Short mmCIF file of C-alpha atoms and ligand atoms in Angstrom, two decimals:
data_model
loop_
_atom_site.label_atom_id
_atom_site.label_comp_id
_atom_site.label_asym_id
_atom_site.label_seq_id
_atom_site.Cartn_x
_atom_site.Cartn_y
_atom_site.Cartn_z
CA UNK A 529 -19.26 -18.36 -14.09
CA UNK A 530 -18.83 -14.46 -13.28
CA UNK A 531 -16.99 -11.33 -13.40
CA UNK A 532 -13.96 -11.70 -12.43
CA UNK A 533 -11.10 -8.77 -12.03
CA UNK A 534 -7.62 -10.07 -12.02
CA UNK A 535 -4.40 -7.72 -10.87
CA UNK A 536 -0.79 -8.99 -12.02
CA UNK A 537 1.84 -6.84 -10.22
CA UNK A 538 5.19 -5.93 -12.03
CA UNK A 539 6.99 -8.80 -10.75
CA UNK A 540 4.69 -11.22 -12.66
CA UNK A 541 4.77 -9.61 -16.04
CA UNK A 542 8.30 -8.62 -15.24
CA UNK A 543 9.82 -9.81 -18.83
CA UNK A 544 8.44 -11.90 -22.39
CA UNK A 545 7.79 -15.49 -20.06
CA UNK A 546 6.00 -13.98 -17.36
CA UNK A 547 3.50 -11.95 -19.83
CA UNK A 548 2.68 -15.42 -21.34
CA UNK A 549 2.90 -17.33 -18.35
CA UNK A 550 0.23 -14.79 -16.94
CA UNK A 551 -1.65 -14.84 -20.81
CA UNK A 552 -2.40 -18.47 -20.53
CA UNK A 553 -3.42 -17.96 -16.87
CA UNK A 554 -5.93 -15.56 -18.19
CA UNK A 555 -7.33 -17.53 -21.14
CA UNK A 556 -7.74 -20.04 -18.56
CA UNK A 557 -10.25 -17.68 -16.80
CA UNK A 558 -11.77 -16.62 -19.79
CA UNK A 559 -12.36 -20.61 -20.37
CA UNK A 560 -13.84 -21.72 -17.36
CA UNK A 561 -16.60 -19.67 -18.63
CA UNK A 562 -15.92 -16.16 -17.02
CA UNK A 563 -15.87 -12.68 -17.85
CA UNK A 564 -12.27 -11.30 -17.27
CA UNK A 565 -11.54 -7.89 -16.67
CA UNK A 566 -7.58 -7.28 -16.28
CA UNK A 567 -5.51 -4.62 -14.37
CA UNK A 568 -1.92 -4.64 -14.49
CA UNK A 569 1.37 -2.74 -13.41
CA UNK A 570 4.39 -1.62 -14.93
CA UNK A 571 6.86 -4.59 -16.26
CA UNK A 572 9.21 -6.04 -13.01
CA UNK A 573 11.35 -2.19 -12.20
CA UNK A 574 10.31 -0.04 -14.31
CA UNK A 575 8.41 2.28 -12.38
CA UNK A 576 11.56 2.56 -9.95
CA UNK A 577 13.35 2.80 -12.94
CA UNK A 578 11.60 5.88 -14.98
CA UNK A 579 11.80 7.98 -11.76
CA UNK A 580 15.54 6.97 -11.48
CA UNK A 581 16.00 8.37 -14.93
CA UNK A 582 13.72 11.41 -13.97
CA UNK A 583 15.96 11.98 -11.27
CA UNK A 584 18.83 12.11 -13.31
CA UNK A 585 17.45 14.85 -15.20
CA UNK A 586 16.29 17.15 -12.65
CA UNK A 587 16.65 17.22 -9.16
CA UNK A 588 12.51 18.20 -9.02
CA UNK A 589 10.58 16.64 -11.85
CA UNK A 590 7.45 18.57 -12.51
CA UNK A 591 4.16 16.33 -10.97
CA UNK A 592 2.54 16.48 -14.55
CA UNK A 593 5.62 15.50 -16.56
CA UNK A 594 6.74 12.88 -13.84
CA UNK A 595 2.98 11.34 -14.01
CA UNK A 596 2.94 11.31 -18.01
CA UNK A 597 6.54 9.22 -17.58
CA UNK A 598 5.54 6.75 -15.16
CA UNK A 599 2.07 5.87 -16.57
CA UNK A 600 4.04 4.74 -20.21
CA UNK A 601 5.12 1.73 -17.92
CA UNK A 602 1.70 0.69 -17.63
CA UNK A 603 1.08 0.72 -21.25
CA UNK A 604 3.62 -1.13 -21.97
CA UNK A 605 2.54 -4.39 -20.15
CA UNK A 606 -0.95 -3.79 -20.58
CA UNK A 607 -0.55 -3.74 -24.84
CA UNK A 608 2.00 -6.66 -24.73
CA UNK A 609 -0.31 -8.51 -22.40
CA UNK A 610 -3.09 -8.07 -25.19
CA UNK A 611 -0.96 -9.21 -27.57
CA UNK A 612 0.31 -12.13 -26.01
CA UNK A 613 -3.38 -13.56 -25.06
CA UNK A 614 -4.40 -12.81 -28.45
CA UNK A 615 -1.27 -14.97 -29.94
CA UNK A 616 -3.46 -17.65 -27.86
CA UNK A 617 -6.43 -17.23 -30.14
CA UNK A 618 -8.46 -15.09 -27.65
CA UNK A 619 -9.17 -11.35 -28.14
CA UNK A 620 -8.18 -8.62 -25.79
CA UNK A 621 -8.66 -4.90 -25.53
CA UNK A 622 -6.05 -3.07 -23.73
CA UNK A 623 -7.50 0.65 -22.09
CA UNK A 624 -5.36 3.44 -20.36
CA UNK A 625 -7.03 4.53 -17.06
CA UNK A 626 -8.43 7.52 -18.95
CA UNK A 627 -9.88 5.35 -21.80
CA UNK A 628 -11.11 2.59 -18.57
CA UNK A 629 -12.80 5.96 -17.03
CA UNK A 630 -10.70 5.81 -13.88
CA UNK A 631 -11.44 9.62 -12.82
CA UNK A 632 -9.37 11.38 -10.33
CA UNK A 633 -8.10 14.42 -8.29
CA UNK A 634 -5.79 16.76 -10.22
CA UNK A 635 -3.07 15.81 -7.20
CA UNK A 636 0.00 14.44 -9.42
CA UNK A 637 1.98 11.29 -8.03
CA UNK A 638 -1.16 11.27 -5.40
CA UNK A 639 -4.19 11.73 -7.48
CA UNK A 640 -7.29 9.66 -5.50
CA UNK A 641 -10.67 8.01 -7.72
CA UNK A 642 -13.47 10.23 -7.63
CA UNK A 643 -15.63 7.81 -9.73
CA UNK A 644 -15.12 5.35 -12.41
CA UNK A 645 -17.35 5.36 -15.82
CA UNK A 646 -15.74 2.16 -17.24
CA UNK A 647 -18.31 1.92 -20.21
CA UNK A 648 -15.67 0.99 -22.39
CA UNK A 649 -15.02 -1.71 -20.65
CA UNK A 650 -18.17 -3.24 -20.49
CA UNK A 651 -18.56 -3.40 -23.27
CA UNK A 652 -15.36 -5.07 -24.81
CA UNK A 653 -16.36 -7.79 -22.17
CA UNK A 654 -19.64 -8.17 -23.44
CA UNK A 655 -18.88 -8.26 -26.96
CA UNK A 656 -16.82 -11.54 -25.24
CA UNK A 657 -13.04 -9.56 -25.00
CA UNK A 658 -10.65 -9.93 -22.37
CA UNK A 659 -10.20 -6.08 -21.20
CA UNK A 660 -6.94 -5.02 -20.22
CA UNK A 661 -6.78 -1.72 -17.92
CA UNK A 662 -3.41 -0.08 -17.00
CA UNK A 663 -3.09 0.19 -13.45
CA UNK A 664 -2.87 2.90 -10.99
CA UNK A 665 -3.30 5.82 -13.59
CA UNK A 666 -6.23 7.87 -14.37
CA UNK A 667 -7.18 11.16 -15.94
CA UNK A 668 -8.42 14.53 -14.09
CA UNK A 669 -11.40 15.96 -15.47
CA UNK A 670 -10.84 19.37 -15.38
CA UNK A 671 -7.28 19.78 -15.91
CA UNK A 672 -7.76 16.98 -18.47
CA UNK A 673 -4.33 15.65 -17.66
CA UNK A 674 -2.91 12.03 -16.70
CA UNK A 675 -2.35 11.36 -13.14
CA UNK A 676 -1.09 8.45 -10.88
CA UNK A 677 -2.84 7.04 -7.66
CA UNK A 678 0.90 6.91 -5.97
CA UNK A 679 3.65 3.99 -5.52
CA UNK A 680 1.50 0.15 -6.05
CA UNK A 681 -1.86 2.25 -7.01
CA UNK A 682 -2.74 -0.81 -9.57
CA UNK A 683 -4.31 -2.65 -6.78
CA UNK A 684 -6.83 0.32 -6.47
CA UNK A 685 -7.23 0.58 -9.85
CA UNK A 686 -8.24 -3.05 -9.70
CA UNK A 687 -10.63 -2.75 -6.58
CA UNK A 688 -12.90 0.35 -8.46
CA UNK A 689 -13.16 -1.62 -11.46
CA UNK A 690 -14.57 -4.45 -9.74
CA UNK A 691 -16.36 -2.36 -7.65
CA UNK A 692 -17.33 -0.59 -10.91
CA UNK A 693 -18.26 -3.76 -12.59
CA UNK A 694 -20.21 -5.48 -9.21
CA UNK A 695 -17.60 -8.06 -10.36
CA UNK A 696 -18.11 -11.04 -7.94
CA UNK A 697 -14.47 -11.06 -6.68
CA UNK A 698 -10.97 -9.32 -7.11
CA UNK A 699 -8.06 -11.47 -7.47
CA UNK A 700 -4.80 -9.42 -7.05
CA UNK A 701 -2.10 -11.74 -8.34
CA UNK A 702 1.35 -11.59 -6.56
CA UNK A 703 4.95 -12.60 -6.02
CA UNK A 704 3.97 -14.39 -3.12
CA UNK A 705 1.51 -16.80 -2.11
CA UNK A 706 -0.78 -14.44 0.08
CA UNK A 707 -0.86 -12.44 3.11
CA UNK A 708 2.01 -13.59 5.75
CA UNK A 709 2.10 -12.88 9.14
CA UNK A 710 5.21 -11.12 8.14
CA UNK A 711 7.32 -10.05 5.09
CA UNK A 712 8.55 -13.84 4.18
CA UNK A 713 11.39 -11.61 3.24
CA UNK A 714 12.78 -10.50 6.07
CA UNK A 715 10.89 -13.82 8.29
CA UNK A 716 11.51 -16.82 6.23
CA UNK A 717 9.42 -18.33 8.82
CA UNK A 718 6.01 -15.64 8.26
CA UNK A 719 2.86 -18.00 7.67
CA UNK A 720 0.49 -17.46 5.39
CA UNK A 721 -3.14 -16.13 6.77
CA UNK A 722 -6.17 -18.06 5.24
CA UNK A 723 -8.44 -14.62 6.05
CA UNK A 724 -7.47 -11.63 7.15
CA UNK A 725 -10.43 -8.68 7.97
CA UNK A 726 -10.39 -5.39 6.14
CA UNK A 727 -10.14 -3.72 9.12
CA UNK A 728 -6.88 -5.89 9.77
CA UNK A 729 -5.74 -4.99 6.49
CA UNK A 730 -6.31 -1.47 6.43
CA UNK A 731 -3.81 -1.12 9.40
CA UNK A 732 -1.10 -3.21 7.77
CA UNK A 733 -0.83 -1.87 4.75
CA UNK A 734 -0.99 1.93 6.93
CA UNK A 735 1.73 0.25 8.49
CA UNK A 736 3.92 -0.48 5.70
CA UNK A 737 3.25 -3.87 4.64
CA UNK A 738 3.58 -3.70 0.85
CA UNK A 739 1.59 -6.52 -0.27
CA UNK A 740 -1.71 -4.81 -0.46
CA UNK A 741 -1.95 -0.85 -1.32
CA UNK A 742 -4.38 1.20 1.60
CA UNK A 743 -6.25 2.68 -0.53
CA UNK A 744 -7.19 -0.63 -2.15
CA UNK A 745 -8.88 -2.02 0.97
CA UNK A 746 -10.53 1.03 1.64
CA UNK A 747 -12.37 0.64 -1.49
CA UNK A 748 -13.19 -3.06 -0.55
CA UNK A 749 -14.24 -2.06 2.66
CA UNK A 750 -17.06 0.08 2.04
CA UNK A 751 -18.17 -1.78 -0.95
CA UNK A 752 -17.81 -5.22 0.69
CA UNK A 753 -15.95 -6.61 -1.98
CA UNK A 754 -13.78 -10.07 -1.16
CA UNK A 755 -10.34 -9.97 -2.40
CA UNK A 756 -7.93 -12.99 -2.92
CA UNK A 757 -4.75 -12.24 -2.59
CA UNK A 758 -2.50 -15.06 -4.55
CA UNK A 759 0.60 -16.02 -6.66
CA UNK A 760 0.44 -15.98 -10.05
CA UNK A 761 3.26 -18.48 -10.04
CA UNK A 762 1.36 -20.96 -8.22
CA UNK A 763 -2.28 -22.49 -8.23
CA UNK A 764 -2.62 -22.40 -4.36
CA UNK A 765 -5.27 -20.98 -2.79
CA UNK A 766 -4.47 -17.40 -1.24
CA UNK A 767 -5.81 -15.22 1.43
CA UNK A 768 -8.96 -13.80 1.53
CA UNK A 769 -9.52 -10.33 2.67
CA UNK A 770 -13.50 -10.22 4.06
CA UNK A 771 -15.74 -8.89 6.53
CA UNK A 772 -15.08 -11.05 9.14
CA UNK A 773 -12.67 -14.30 10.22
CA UNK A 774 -15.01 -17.45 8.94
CA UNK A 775 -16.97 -19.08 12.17
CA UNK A 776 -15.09 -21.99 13.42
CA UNK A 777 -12.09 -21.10 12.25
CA UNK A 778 -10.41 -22.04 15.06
CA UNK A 779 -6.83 -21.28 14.05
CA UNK A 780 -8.04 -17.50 14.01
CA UNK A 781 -9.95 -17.68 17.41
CA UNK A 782 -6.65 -18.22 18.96
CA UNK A 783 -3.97 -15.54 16.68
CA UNK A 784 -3.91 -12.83 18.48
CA UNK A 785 -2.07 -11.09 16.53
CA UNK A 786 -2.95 -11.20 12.47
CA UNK A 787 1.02 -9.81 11.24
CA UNK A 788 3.50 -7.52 11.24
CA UNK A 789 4.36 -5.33 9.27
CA UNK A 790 7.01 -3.06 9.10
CA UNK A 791 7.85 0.50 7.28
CA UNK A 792 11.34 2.06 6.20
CA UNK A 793 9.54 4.96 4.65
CA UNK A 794 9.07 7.40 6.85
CA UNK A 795 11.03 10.40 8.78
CA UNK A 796 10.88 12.06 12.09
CA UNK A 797 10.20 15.61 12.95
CA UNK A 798 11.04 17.45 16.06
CA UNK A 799 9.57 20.96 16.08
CA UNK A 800 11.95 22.01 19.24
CA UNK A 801 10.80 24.90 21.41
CA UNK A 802 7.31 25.19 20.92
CA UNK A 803 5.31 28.06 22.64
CA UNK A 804 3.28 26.01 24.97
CA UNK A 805 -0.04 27.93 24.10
CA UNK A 806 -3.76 27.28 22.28
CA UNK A 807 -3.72 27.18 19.11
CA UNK A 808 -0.36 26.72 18.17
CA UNK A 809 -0.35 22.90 17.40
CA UNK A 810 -3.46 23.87 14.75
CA UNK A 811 -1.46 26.39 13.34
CA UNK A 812 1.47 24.35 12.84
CA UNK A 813 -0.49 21.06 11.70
CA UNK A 814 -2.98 22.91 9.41
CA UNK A 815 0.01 24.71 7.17
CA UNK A 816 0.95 20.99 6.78
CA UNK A 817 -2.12 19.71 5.91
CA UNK A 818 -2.81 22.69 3.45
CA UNK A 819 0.04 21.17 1.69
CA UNK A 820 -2.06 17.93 0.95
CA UNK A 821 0.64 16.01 3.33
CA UNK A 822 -0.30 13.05 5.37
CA UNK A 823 1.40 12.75 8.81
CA UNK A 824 1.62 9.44 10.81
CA UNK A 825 2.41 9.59 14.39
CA UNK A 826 2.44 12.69 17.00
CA UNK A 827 3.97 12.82 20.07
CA UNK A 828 3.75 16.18 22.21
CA UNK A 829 5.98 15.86 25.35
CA UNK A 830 4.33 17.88 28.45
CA UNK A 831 6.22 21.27 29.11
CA UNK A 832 8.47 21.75 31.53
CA UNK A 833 6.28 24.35 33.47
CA UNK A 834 9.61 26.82 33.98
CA UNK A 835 10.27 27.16 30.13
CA UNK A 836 6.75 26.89 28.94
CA UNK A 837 7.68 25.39 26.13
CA UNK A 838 7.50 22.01 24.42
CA UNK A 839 8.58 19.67 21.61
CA UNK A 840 6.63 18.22 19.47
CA UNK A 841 7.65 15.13 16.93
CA UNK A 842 5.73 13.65 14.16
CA UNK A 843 6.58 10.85 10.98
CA UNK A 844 5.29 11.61 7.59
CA UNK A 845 6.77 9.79 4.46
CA UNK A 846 10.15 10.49 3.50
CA UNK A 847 9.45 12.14 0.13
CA UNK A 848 7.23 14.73 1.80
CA UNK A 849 10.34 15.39 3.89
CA UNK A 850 11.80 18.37 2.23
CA UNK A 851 9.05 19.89 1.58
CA UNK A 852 7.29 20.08 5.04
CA UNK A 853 10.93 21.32 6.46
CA UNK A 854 10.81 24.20 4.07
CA UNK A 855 7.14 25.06 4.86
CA UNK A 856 8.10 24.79 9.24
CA UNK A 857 10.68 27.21 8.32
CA UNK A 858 8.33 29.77 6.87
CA UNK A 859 6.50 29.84 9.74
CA UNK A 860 8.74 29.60 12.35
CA UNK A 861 9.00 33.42 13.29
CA UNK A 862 4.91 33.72 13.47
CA UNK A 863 4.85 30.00 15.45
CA UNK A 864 8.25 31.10 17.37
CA UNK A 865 9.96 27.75 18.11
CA UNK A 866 13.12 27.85 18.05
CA UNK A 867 14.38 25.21 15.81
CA UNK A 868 13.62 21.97 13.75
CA UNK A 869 15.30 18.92 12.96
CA UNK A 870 15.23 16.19 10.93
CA UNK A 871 15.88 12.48 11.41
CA UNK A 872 15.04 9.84 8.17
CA UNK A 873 17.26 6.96 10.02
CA UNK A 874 13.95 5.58 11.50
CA UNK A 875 12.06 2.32 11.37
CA UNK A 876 8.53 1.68 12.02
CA UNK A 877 7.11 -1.70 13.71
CA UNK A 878 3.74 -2.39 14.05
CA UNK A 879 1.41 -5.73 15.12
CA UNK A 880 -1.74 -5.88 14.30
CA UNK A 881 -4.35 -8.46 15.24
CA UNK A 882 -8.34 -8.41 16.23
CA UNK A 883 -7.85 -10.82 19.04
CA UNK A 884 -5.62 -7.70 20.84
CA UNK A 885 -8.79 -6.53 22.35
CA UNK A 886 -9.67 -8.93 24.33
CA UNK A 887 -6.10 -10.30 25.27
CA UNK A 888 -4.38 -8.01 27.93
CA UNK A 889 -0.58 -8.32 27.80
CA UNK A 890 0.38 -7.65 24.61
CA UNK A 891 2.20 -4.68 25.19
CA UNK A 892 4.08 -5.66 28.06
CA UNK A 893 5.11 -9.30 25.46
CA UNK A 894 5.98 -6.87 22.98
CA UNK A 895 8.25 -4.36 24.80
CA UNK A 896 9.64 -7.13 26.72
CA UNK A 897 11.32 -8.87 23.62
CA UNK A 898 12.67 -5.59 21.93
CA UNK A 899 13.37 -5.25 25.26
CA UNK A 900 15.79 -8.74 25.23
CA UNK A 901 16.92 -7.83 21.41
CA UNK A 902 18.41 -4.70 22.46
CA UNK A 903 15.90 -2.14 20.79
CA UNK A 904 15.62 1.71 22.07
CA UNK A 905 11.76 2.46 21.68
CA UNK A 906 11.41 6.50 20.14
CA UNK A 907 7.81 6.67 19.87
CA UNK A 908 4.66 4.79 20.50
CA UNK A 909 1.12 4.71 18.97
CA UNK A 910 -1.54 2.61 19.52
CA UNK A 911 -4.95 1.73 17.74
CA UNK A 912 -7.91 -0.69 18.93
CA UNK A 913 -6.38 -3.60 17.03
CA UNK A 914 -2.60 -1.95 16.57
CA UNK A 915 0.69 -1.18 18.72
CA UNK A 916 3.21 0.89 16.48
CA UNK A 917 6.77 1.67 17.68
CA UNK A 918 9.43 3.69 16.15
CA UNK A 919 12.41 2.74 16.25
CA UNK A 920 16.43 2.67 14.56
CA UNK A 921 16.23 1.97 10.92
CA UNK A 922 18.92 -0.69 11.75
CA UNK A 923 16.99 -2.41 14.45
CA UNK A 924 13.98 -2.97 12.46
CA UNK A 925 14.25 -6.59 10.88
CA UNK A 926 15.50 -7.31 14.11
CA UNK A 927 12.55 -6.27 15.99
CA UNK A 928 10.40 -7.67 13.27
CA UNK A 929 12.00 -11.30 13.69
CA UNK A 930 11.98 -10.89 17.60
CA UNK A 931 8.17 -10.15 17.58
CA UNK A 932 7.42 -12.57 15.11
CA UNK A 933 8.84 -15.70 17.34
CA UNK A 934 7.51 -13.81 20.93
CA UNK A 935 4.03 -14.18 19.55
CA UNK A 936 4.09 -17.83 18.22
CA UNK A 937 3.37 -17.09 14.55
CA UNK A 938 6.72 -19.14 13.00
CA UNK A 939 5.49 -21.54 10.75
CA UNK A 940 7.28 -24.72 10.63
CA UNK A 941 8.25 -24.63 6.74
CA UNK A 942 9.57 -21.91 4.93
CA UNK A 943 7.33 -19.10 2.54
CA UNK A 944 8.11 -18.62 -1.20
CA UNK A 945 9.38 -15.50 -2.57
CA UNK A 946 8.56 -16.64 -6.17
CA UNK A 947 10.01 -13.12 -7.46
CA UNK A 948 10.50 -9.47 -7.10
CA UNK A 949 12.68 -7.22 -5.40
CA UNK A 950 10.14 -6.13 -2.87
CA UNK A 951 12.06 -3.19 -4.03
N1 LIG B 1290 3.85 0.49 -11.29
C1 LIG B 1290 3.41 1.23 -10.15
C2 LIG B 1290 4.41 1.05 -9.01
O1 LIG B 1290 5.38 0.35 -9.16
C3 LIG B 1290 2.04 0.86 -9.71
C4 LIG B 1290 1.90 -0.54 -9.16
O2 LIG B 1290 2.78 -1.37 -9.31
O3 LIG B 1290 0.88 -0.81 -8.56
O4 LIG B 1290 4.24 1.64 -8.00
MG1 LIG B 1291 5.05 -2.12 -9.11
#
C-alpha cells in the first residue's frame, strides 16, 4: 500500500484497446490497495503528427501556438483514459499540467519545472480518485500561457509529481520491457539491465537513448526517487533506475559497460578560420548560449602557428540548426572567421558503463572494432563513465551492433518490441 505514479507513453494508449488495456492495469493498482496518480502522453503519433500538420501550415510555427497544438494530444488520452477506468466502476479525475500545477519557464517547445503545486491532485486522490495528469505540459506563471517540457517530456512530468507527492516509486510504463543494453531495435540481441544508476542513466539518455527523457532522471537524481522502467504489455519485472548497482549483484560487478546508446539528432558545425586569439571562443559560444541553445560536443583543432588561425566544430540538435547558422553569420564580421558550414549527415555513438573506471582498455576495444567494421571516427568526447564518437549517419547501427558484440553484452534470446515506432 502507497503512492504510486504510473507513466503510459503514446505507444500504450496508442488507440480504444490500449486505453482499456492500460484502464484495467490501473484499477488493478488502485485495488491492491494503492493510491494512483497517472501521467500520460499523447495517443501512439500524434505528437509527430500535430507538428507535421503545423508544418504544413507554416514553415515557422509560432512557439506559443505550436505549444497550445501539441498539448491537445495530451488531453485527449488523459480524458479518454478517465473515461475508460470509470466505465470499470472506478472514478478518475483527469488535470491539464496547468490544472496538476506543473509550473514552468516561459521557453515554448523547451519550457523546464520551476515547481509543482499539485493540490488538486491530492486531493482527488484522497477523496479515493484515480488522478489523471497530461504529460509533459505545464503553464508559465507570468506569461500565463501553456508550454511543453520538449519531445517525451511526460516522463518528467511524471518524476515531479512523484517527487511532488513523496510518492514511494515512479513506474514509467513502456513499449518495451526495460532498459536494454541497446535499442532492441536496432540489436535484437540488447539485454535487458535489472539496475541501472542515475548517473548511468543521465548519460544515456544525453546520449540519445530514447527510453528515458534527461530531464526525468535529473529530477530522480537529486530527489532520490527509484524509477521502474516496464512494459505495460507485460507483467515482468523492469529495470530499476537507483542510487547504486544492488551489493552482490554479481552480473553488474563484471558489465563494464551498462549500454549503448545512440543519437541521429544532432548536426555538426565547423566555424572555419577562426582568429586564434582570447576571447574569441567566449564570444562565439556565449551569442549561442544567449539564444537558450544547448551544444554537445567541441572540438578546437590547434592552429597552424603560420596562419594563426583555427577551426572549431561543435553538435547541437538538429532543430536548433538553422537558427544558430543565422546567429554565426551575424557575427562573423566582429568574430572574423571566414566561413561556416554545416553537416546534419552525422551519427552519434556512445557506451556508457560505471565499471569503465576501473577497466583500462576500453577505448582501444572500442576503436578497434569500428576500426574492423569500417567506421571513419569525426569526433571524440569522453566522460568518467562515457566514450562518445561521431560518426556517418549511415555507419551508426553498424557501429552500434559492432560495439554491442565487442563488449559481450548479446543476450542469448531475443528483446520484445511490444509496439511503437520508436519514431
Ligand atoms: N507526446 C509528447 C511526445 O511525443 C510527450 C511524450 O510522449 O512524453 O514527445
Ligand atoms: Mg510520445
Amino acid at each position: 500500500m502507497g503512492l504510486i505514479v504510473q507513466k503510459y507513453g503514446g505507444s500504450s494508449v496508442a488507440d480504444a484497446e490500449g486505453l482499456k488495456r492500460v484502464a484495467a492495469r490501473i484499477v488493478a493498482t488502485k485495488k491492491a490497495g494503492n493510491q494512483v496518480v497517472v501521467v500520460v502522453s499523447a495517443m501512439g503519433d500524434t505528437t509527430d503528427e500535430l507538428i507535421d500538420l503545423a508544418n504544413q501550415v507554416t514553415p515557422l510555427p509560432n512557439g506559443r501556438e505550436l505549444d497550445m497544438l501539441l498539448t491537445a494530444g495530451e488531453r485527449i488520452s488523459m480524458a479518454l483514459l478517465a473515461m475508460a477506468i470509470s466505465n470499470l466502476g472506478h472514478e478518475a479525475r483527469s488535470f491539464t499540467g496547468s490544472q496538476a500545477g506543473v509550473l514552468t519557464t516561459s521557453a515554448h517547445g523547451k519550457a523546464r519545472i520551476i515547481d509543482v503545486k499539485p493540490s488538486r491532485i491530492s486531493e482527488a486522490i484522497s477523496e479515493g480518485a484515480i488522478a489523471i495528469v497530461a504529460g509533459f505540459q505545464g503553464i508559465n506563471q507570468d506569461t500565463k500561457d501553456v508550454t511543453t517540457l520538449g519531445r517525451g517530456g511526460s516522463d518528467t512530468t511524471a518524476v515531479a509529481l512523484a517527487a511532488a507527492l513523496e510518492a514511494d516509486v515512479c513506474e514509467i510504463y513502456t513499449d518495451v520491457d526495460g532498459v536494454y543494453s541497446a535499442d532492441p531495435r536496432v540489436v535484437p540481441s540488447a539485454q535487458k539491465l535489472k539496475t541501472v544508476t542515475y548517473e548511468e542513466m543521465l548519460e544515456l539518455a544525453a546520449s540519445g537513448a530514447k527510453v528515458l527523457h534527461l530531464r526525468c532522471v535529473e529530477y530522480a537524481r537529486r530527489y532520490d526517487l527509484p524509477i521502474h522502467v516496464r512494459s505495460s504489455f507485460s507483467n515482468q519485472e523492469g529495470t530499476w533506475v537507483v542510487k547504486d548497482h544492488p551489493e552482490g549483484d554479481s552480473d553488474m560487478e563484471q558489465a563494464i559497460i551498462a549500454g549503448i546508446a545512440h543519437d541521429k539528432s544532432e548536426a555538426k558545425v565547423t566555424i572555419v578560420g577562426v582568429p586564434d586569439r582570447t576571447g574569441v571562443a567566449a564570444r562565439i559560444f556565449q551569442t549561442i548560449a544567449d539564444a537558450d541553445i544547448n551544444i554537445d560536443m567541441i572540438v578546437q583543432n590547434v592552429s597552424a602557428a603560420a596562419t594563426g588561425l583555427t577551426d572549431i566544430s561543435f553538435t547541437l540538435p538538429k532543430s536548433d540548426g538553422a537558427e544558430t547558422t543565422a546567429i554565426l553569420n551575424r557575427i562573423q564580421g566582429e568574430v572574423g572567421f571566414a566561413s561556416l558550414q554545416y553537416d546534419d549527415q552525422i551519427g552519434k555513438l556512445s557506451l556508457v558503463g560505471a565499471g569503465m573506471r576501473s577497466h583500462p582498455g576500453v577505448t582501444a576495444t572500442f576503436f578497434a572494432c569500428l576500426s574492423e567494421a569500417g567506421i571513419n571516427i569525426e569526433m571524440i568526447s569522453t566522460s568518467e563513465i562515457r566514450i562518445s564518437i561521431i560518426c556517418r549517419v549511415e555507419d551508426l547501427e553498424k557501429g552500434v551492433k559492432a560495439a554491442h558484440s565487442a563488449f559481450d553484452l548479446d543476450a542469448e534470446g531475443e528483446a520484445v518490441v511490444y509496439a511503437g515506432s520508436g519514431r
